[in-house]
Every structure is written in structure tokens, then in C-alpha cells.
GROMACS .gro file of C-alpha atoms in nm:
model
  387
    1UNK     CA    1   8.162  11.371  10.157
    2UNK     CA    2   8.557  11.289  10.033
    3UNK     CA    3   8.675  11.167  10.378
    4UNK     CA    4   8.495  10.840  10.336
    5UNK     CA    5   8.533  10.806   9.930
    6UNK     CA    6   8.625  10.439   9.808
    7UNK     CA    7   8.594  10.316  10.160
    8UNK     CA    8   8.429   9.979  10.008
    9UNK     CA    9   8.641   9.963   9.764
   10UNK     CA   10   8.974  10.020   9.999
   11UNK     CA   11   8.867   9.736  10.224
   12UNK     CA   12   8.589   9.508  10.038
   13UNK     CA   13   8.908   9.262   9.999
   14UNK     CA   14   9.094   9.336  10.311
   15UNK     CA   15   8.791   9.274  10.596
   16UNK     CA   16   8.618   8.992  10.407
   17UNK     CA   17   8.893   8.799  10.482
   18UNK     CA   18   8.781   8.864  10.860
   19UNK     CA   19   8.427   8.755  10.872
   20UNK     CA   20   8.361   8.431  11.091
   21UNK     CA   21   8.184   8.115  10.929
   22UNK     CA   22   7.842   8.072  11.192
   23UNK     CA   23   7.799   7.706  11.249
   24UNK     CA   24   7.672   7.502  11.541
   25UNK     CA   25   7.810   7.396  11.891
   26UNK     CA   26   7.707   7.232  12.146
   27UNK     CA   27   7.415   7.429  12.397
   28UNK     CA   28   7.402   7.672  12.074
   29UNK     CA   29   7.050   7.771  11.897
   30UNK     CA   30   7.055   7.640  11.546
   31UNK     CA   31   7.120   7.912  11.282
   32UNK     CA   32   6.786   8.076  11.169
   33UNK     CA   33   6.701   8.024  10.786
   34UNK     CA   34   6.913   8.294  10.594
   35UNK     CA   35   6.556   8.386  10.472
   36UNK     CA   36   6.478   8.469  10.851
   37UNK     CA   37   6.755   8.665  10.959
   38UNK     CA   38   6.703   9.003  11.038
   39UNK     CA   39   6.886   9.256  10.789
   40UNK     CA   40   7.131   9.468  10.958
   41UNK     CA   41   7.322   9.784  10.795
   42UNK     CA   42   7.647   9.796  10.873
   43UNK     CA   43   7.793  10.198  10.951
   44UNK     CA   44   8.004  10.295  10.696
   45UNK     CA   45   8.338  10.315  10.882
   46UNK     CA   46   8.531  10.629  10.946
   47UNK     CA   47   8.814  10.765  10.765
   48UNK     CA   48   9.014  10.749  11.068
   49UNK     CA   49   8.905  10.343  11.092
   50UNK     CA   50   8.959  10.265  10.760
   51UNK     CA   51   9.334  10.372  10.830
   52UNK     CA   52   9.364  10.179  11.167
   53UNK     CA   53   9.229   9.879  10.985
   54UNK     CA   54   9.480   9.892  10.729
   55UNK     CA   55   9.776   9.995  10.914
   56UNK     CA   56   9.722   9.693  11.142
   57UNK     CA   57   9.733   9.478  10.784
   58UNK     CA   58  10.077   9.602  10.695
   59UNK     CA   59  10.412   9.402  10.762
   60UNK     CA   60  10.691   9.634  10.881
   61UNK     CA   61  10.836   9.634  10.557
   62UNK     CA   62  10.498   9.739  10.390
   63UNK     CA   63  10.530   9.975  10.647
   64UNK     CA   64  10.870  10.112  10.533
   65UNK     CA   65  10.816  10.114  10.190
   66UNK     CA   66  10.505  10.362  10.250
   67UNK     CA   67  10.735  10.620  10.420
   68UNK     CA   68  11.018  10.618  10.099
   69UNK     CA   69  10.922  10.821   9.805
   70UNK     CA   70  11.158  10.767   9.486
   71UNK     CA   71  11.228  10.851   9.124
   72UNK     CA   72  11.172  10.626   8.885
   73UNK     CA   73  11.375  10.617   8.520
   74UNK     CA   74  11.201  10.561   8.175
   75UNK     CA   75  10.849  10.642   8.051
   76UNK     CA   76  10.640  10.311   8.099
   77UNK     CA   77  10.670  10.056   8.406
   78UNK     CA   78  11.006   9.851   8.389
   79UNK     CA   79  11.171   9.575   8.546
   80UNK     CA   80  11.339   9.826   8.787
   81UNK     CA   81  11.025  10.005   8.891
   82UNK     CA   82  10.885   9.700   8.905
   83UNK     CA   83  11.122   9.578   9.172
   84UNK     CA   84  11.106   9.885   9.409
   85UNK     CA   85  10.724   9.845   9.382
   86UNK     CA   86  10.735   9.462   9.457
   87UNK     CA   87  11.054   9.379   9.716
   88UNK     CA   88  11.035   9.741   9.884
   89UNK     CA   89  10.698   9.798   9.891
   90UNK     CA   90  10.767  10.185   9.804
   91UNK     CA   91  10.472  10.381   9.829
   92UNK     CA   92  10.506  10.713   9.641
   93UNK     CA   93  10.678  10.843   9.308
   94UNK     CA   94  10.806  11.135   9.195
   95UNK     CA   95  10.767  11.220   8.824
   96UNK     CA   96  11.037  11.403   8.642
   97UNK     CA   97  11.109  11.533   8.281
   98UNK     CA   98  11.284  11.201   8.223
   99UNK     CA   99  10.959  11.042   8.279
  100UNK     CA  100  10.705  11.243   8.054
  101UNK     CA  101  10.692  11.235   7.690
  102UNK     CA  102  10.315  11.298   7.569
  103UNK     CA  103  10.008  11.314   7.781
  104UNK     CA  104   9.853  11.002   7.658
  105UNK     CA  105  10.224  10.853   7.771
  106UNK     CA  106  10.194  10.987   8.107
  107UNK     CA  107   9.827  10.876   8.171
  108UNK     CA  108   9.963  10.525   8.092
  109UNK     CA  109  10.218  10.560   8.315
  110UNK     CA  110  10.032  10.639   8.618
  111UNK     CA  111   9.733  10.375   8.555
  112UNK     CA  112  10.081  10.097   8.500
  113UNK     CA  113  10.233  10.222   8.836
  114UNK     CA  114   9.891  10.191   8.987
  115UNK     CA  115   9.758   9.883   8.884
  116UNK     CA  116  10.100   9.710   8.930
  117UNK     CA  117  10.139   9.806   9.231
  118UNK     CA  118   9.784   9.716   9.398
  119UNK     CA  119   9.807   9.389   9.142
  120UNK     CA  120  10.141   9.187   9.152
  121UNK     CA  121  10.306   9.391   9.410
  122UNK     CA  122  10.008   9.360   9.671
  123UNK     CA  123  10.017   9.692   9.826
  124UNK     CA  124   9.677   9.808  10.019
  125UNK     CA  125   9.685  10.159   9.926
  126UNK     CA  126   9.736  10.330   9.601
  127UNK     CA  127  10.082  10.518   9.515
  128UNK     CA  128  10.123  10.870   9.567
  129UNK     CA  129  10.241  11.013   9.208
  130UNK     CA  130  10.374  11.302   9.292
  131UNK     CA  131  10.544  11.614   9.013
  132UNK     CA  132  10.722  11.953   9.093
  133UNK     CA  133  10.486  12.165   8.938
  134UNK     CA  134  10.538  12.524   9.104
  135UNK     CA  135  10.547  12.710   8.810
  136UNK     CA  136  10.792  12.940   8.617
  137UNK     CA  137  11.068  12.743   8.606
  138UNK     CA  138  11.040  12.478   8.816
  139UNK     CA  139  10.775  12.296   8.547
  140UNK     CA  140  10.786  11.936   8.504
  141UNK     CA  141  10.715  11.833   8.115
  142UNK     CA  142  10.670  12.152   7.871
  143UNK     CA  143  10.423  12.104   7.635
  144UNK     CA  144  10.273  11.797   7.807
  145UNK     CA  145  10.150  12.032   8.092
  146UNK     CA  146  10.047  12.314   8.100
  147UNK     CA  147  10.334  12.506   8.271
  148UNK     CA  148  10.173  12.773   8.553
  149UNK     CA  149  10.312  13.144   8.572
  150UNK     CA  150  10.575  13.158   8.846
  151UNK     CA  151  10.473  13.246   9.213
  152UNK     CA  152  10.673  13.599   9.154
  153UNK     CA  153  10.425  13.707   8.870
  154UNK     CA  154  10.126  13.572   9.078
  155UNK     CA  155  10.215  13.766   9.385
  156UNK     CA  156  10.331  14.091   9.157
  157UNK     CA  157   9.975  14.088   9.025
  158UNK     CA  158   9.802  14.227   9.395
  159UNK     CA  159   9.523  13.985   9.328
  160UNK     CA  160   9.591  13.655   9.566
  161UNK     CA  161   9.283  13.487   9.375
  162UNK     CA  162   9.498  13.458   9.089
  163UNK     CA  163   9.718  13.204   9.321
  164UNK     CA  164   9.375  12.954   9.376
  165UNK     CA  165   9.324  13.034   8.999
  166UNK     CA  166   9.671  12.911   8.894
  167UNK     CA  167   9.629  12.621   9.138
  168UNK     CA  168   9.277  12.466   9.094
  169UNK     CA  169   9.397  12.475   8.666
  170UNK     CA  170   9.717  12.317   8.769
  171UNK     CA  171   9.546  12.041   8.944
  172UNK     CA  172   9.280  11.902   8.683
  173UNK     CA  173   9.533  11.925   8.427
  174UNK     CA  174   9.818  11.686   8.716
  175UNK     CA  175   9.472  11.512   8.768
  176UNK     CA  176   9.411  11.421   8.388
  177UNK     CA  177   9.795  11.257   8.386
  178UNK     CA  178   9.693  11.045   8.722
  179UNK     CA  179   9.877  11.269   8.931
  180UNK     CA  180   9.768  11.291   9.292
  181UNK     CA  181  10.003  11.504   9.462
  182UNK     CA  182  10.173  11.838   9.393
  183UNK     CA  183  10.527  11.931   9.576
  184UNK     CA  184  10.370  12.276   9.553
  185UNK     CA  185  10.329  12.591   9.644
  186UNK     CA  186  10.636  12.720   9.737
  187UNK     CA  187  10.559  12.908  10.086
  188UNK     CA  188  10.871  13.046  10.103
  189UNK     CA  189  10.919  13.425  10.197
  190UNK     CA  190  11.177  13.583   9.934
  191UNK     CA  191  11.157  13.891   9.744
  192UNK     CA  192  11.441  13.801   9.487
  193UNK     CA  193  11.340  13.382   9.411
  194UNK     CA  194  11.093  13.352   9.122
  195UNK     CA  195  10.984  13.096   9.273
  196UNK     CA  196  10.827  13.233   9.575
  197UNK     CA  197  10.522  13.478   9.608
  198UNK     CA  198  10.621  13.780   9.799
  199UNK     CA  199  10.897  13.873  10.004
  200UNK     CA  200  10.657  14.029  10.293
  201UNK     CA  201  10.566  13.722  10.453
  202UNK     CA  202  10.183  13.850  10.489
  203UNK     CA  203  10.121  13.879  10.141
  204UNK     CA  204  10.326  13.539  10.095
  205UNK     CA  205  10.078  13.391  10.334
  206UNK     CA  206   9.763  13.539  10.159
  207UNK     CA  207   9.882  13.393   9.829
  208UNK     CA  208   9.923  13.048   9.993
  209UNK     CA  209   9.655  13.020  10.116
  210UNK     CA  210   9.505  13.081   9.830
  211UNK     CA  211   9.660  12.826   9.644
  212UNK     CA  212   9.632  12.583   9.919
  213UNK     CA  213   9.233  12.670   9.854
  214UNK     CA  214   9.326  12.571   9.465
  215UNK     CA  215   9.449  12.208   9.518
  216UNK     CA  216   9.132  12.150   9.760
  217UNK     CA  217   8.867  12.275   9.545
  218UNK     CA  218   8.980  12.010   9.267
  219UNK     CA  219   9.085  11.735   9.540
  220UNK     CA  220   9.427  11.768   9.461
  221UNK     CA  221   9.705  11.706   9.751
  222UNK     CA  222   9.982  11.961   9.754
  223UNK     CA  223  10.319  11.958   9.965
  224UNK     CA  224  10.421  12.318  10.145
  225UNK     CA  225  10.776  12.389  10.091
  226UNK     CA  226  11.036  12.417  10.212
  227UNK     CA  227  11.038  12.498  10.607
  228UNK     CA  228  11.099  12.626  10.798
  229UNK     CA  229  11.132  12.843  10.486
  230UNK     CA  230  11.427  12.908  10.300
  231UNK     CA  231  11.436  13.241  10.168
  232UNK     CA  232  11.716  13.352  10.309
  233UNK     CA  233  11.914  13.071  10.254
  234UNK     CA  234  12.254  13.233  10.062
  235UNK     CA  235  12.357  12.846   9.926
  236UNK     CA  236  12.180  12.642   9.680
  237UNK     CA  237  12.109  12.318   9.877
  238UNK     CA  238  12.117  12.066   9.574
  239UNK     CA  239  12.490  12.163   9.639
  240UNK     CA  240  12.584  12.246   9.956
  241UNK     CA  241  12.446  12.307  10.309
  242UNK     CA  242  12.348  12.662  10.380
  243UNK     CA  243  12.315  12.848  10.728
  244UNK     CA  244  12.047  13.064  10.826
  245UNK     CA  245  12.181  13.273  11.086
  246UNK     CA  246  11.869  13.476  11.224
  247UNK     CA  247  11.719  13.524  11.582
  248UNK     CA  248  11.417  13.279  11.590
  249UNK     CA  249  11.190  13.586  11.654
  250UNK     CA  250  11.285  13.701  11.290
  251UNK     CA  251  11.194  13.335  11.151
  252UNK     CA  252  10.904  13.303  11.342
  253UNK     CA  253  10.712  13.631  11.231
  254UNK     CA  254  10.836  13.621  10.875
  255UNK     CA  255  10.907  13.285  10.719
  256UNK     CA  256  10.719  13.079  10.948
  257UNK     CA  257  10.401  13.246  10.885
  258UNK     CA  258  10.250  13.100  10.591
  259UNK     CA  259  10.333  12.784  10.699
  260UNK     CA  260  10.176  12.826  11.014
  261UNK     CA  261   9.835  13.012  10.921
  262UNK     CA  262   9.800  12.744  10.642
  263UNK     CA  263   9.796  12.424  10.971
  264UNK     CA  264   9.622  12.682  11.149
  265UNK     CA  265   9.340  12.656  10.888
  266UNK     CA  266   9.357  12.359  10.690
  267UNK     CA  267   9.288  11.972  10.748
  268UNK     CA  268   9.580  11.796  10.804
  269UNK     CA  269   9.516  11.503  10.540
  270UNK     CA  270   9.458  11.790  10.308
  271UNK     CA  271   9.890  11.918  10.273
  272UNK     CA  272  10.156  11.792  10.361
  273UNK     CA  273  10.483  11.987  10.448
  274UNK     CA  274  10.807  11.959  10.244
  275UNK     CA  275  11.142  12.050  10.496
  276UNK     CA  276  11.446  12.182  10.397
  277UNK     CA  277  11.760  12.069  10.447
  278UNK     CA  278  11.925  12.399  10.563
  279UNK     CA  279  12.083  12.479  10.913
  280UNK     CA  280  11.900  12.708  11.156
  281UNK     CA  281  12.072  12.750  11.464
  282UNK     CA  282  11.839  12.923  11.630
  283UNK     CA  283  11.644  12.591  11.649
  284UNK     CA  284  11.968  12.338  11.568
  285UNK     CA  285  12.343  12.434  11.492
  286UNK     CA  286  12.413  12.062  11.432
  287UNK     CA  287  12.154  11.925  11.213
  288UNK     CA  288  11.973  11.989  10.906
  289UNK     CA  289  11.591  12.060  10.933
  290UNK     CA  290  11.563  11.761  10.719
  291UNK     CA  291  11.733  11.573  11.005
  292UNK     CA  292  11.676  11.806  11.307
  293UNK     CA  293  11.393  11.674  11.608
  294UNK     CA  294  11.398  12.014  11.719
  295UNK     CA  295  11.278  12.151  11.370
  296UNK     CA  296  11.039  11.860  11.284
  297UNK     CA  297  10.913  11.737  11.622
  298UNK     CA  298  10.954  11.993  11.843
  299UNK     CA  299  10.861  12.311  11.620
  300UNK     CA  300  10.659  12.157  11.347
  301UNK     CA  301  10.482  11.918  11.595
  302UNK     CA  302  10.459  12.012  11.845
  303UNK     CA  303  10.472  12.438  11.899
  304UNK     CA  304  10.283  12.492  11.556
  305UNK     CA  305  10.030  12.182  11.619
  306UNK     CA  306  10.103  11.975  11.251
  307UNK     CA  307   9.959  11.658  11.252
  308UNK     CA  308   9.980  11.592  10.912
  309UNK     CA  309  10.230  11.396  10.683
  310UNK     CA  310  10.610  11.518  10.718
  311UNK     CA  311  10.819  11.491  10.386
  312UNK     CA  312  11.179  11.550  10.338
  313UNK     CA  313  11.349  11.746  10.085
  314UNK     CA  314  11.514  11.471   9.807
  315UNK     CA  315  11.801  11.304  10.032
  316UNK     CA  316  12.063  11.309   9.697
  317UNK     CA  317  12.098  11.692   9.738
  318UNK     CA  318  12.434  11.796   9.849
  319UNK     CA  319  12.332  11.934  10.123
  320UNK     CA  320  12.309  11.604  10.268
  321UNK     CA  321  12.446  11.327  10.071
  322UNK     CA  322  12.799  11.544  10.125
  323UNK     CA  323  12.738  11.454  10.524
  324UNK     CA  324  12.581  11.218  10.592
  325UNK     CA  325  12.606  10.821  10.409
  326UNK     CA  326  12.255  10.787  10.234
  327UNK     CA  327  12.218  10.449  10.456
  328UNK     CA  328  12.177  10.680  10.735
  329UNK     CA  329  12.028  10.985  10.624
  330UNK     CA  330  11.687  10.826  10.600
  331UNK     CA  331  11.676  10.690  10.916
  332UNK     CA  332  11.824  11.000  11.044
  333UNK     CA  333  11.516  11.140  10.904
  334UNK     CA  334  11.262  10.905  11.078
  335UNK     CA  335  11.389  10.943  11.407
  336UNK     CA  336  11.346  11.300  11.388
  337UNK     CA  337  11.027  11.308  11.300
  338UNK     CA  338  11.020  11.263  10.880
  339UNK     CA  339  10.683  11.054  10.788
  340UNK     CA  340  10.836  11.013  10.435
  341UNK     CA  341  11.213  11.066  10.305
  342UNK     CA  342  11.219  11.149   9.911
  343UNK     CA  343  11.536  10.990   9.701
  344UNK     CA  344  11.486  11.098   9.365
  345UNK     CA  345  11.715  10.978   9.160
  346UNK     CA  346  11.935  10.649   9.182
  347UNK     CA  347  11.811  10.331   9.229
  348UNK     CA  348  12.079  10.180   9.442
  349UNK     CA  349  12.031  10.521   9.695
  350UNK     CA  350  11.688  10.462   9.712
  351UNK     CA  351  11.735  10.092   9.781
  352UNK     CA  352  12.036  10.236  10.081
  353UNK     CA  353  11.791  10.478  10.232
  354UNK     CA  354  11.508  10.194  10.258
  355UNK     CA  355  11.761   9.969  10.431
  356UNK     CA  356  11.869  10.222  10.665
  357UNK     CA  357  11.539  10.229  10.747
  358UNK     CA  358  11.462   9.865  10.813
  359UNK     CA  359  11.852   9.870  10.990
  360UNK     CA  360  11.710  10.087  11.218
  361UNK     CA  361  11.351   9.922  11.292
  362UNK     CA  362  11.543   9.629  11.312
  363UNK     CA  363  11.792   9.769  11.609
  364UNK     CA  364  11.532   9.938  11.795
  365UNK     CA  365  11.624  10.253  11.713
  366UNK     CA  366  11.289  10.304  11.539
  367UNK     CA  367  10.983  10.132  11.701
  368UNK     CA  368  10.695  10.036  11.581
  369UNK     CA  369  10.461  10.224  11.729
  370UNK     CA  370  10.631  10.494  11.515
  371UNK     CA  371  10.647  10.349  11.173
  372UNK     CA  372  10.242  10.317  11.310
  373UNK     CA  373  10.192  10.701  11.356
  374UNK     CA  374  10.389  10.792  11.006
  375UNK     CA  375  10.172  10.508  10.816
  376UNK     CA  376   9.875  10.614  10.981
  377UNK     CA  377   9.901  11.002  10.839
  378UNK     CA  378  10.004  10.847  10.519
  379UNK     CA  379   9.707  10.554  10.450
  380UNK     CA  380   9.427  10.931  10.601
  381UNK     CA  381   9.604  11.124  10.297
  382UNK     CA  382   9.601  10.843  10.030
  383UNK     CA  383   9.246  10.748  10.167
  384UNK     CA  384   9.109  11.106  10.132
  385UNK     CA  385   9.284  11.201   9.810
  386UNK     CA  386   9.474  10.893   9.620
  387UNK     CA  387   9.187  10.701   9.529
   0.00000   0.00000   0.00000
């Protein structure tokens, strides 16, 4: 059964270091003969208490680093990816065309990332290696992998099997690179985006969920995006901020609802959700959902019942680097609810949103006992999926 795949190998090293010497004491039997000892089987442990185990292991700044996701630059393992791996302890990467060159390149570069970072750089989980691969135009390295028809021509077919078709393909061929996590399908609600299935939000959920069905068949983790759904966002948020000004009745029964039948259905190690960084004032007039408690904890959490790993859109987009200092957006993030924050591009803003971070554990602002709930999702998804 997946949920307890590797267990031995996840914590042969980490709970040996645990067991207690038996020697004698005073009033104490003397140890029976190892020859006389009874056998006894230890229970495989849970998935759950493989997590708690290893959670407990981390420093705070392991803990950080598992909750940043970042680009890296190049095609092989450097001294700067090196260094994010090693001093911050980051736990996930995001591939981009800058990174792939040939298939045999890309293999490489996952098993370097990997073995680097469980090696030298000590971590007790593997890395999430994550790509964008939706489809249509949004498809990381052309002629490397296999690019997937867009969403628009899946849903235009009628036939939502076509969606777990497209997926289940899409994730042995990410598999065969090393890739373990897909920021896809697009569960957006749109009738003029490519990139999105349908514009009538039932046949957008039908089509999810079918692809959702995709990634699990083949093991594959996959990221919903982007909600609270942004199909009727009028501004492109790489650039700018962008207000969706709708009643929340009109959110809720149309672009809510394929992210919410999908957690209605699905295990929450199995997805995780990708939020946007548009304005809905229905829910928050102030905030970005990438930075709003009232999208992320209150709706996400707690109204539609997610339990499963948060993720926030890539920080650099205009939408919020034109607002908000990078230092701060992260931790902005976390205290809202955010389980990981994605910077995808520049070293020195990935290095500013981890300190913001720590800046904020360090002032109380973020306690423990949270980092502990976000690490926890994290170590059940890389557990399940990531090894």
C-alpha cells in the first residue's frame, strides 16, 4: 500500500540513533543470551508516525527551508544550488526551460539535486521537483517532454477521460525526468483561457477530477490552481494585482467548485492547492489570496475542510512584489495560512523570503507549533509520493 512506501528506508538512519544500549544495574536480571531472547516484530509504523518522528528531528531552520520552494539557474547542480540546499535547507524546486536541455540532462539533474541534498546537505526528506506542465502553452521543455494538449482542447472534446488520459501520460513521462510534483491542472473556470477546461464550472469540475484521477493512478503529486480560481480575473498577475469583484454566492457555485468536489473526494497528501494572488473582496478587500487568512484559513481551511499542503503562487509576480517587500511577503504568507511560498526566480529573493521567514519565527510572530502543522503536511506528501 503507498502510504507506508520507503518507511525503512526514511527512518532506518534517523531512529537507530534512538535505540538504548541494555546493560546491567544494580537489583537488575542479567541480560539473557542474545541466542535466548525472544524475537519480537516490530509494527511497521504509520504514515502519519513516520511524519511526527521526523518533524520532531528537524531544527527550525530545517523547518523553514521545507516550507520555501525556489528556482534554481543552470542545468546540473552548482555552487548556488548547492548553497540554498545546504545553509537554507530549501525543500522543493521548481524546474523551468532554463533548466532542461535533453532528457538524459534532466534525469541527472534531479538524481544531483536529490542525492546532494539527502548527502552533504543532510536533509531527512527528499526534494519536491516540481515543473509547470499544464499543457498547451504553459509546457516546460519542448522536445524534452512531451508537451500535453491544452485543457481548452481536452474539455472541447466532451470526453472528461481524455483529461485522466492526458494526465496519467504526463506523469510517467515528469516521472522518467525525476519529477515528483506537477503545478497542474489548472481548475480554473474560464471559457476564453486555453489554459483552463471549461467555462461551466461543472464540466470544469468533471475534467478535474479526472485529471486529478491521472496523477494518482501513476503516483504522481499535482498542485490545483489557482484559487480561489481566477477566471475572471481581467489583469495578468505576473504584472499587476487584479480585482475580482463578484458576490461570494457567484464564486462559490462557479469557481469554487472544482476545487471543492476535488477535497471533497481526494486524500489530502494526494494534491496540493496552488492560490492566487488576486483580490476578492467578497472574502478580503485588503489582501491578496496569496496573503489573505480569510481566503486560506478561513475558506480553504476551514469552510471547505483542506487539510492538505497550501502553496502560494511564485512571490516575484507583480502582483505582489509591486506591494509588498519580498522580506515580508513570505511571512505574510505563513501567517495566513501558506504551508509553502514559491520564489522562482532570483537567488537573493529567495534567500529575502526565507529570512522573512526565520525574522518572523524568531519574533514570535510565527510559532512553532505552526511551522509543526505546515512541516507535518509537507514530510505526509513527500512520504507518500517523493520517495
Amino acid at each position: 500500500m503507498r502510504r507506508n512506501i520507503g518507511w525503512r528506508m526514511a527512518l532506518g538512519a534517523l531512529l537507530g540513533a534512538g535505540l538504548v544500549a541494555v546493560g546491567l544495574c544494580a537489583g537488575c536480571s542479567p541480560a539473557m543470551p542474545a541466542a535466548e531472547k525472544p524475537a519480537q516484530a516490530s509494527e511497521p509504523q504509520t504514515l502519519e508516525e513516520q511524519a511526527d518522528a521526523i518533524v520532531a528531528a528537524m531544527t527550525t531552520n530545517e523547518k523553514i527551508g521545507q516550507m520555501v520552494m525556489i528556482g534554481i539557474h543552470g542545468t546540473e547542480l552548482d555552487e548556488d544550488s548547492k548553497t540554498m540546499l545546504r545553509q537554507f535547507h530549501i525543500g522543493g524546486i521548481v524546474y523551468f526551460d532554463r533548466n532542461i536541455k535533453s532528457q538524459d540532462q534532466l534525469k541527472s539533474l534531479s538524481e544531483q539535486l536529490q542525492a546532494y541534498a539527502q548527502g552533504e546537505a543532510q536533509q531527512k526528506v527528499p526534494l519536491f521537483l516540481a515543473i509547470d506542465e499544464e499543457g498547451g502553452t504553459v509546457s516546460r521543455g519542448r522536445g524534452v517532454i512531451p508537451a500535453p494538449p491544452s485543457e481548452a482542447n481536452i474539455g472541447a472534446s466532451g470526453q472528461p477521460e481524455r483529461a485522466r488520459m492526458s494526465a496519467a501520460s504526463t506523469a510517467q513521462a515528469l516521472h522518467a525526468a525525476g519529477i515528483n510534483l506537477n503545478l497542474a491542472p489548472v481548475a480554473d473556470v474560464s471559457s476564453s483561457d486555453a489554459r483552463a477546461f471549461s467555462g461551466d464550472a461543472q464540466v470544469a469540475a468533471r475534467f478535474t477530477e479526472k485529471a486529478v484521477s491521472g496523477y494518482e493512478q501513476e503516483g504522481m503529486l499535482c498542485a490545483l490552481k489557482h484559487f480561489p480560481g481566477i477566471g475572471k480575473g481581467a489583469v495578468d498577475s505576473h504584472q499587476e494585482v487584479s480585482r475580482v469583484d463578484v458576490p461570494r454566492e457567484t464564486l462559490e457555485r462557479e469557481d469554487l467548485l472544482p476545487f471543492a468536489e476535488i477535497i471533497a473526494s481526494q486524500r489530502p497528501e494526494d494534491f496540493l492547492i496552488l492560490v492566487s494572488h488576486l483580490i476578492y473582496p467578497c472574502y478580503d478587500a485588503a489582501h491578496s489570496a496569496s496573503q489573505s487568512r480569510a481566503v486560506m484559513t478561513d475558506l480553504l481551511r476551514g469552510r471547505l475542510g483542506y487539510q492538505g499542503i497550501i502553496l502560494t503562487d511564485d512571490l516575484e509576480m507583480g502582483a505582489v512584489a509591486n506591494h509588498v517587500p519580498l522580506r515580508q511577503a513570505g511571512a505574510n504568507a505563513v501567517v495566513a495560512g501558506a504551508d509553502i511560498v514559491l520564489v522562482c526566480h532570483e537567488y537573493p529573493h529567495e534567500e529575502e523570503v526565507y529570512l522573512g521567514i526565520k525574522d518572523a519565527v524568531d519574533a514570535g510572530e510565527i510559532s512553532e507549533e505552526r511551522l509543526d502543522a505546515s512541516v507535518r503536511r509537507i514530510v505526509l506528501a513527500k512520504l507518500a509520493h517523493a520517495l
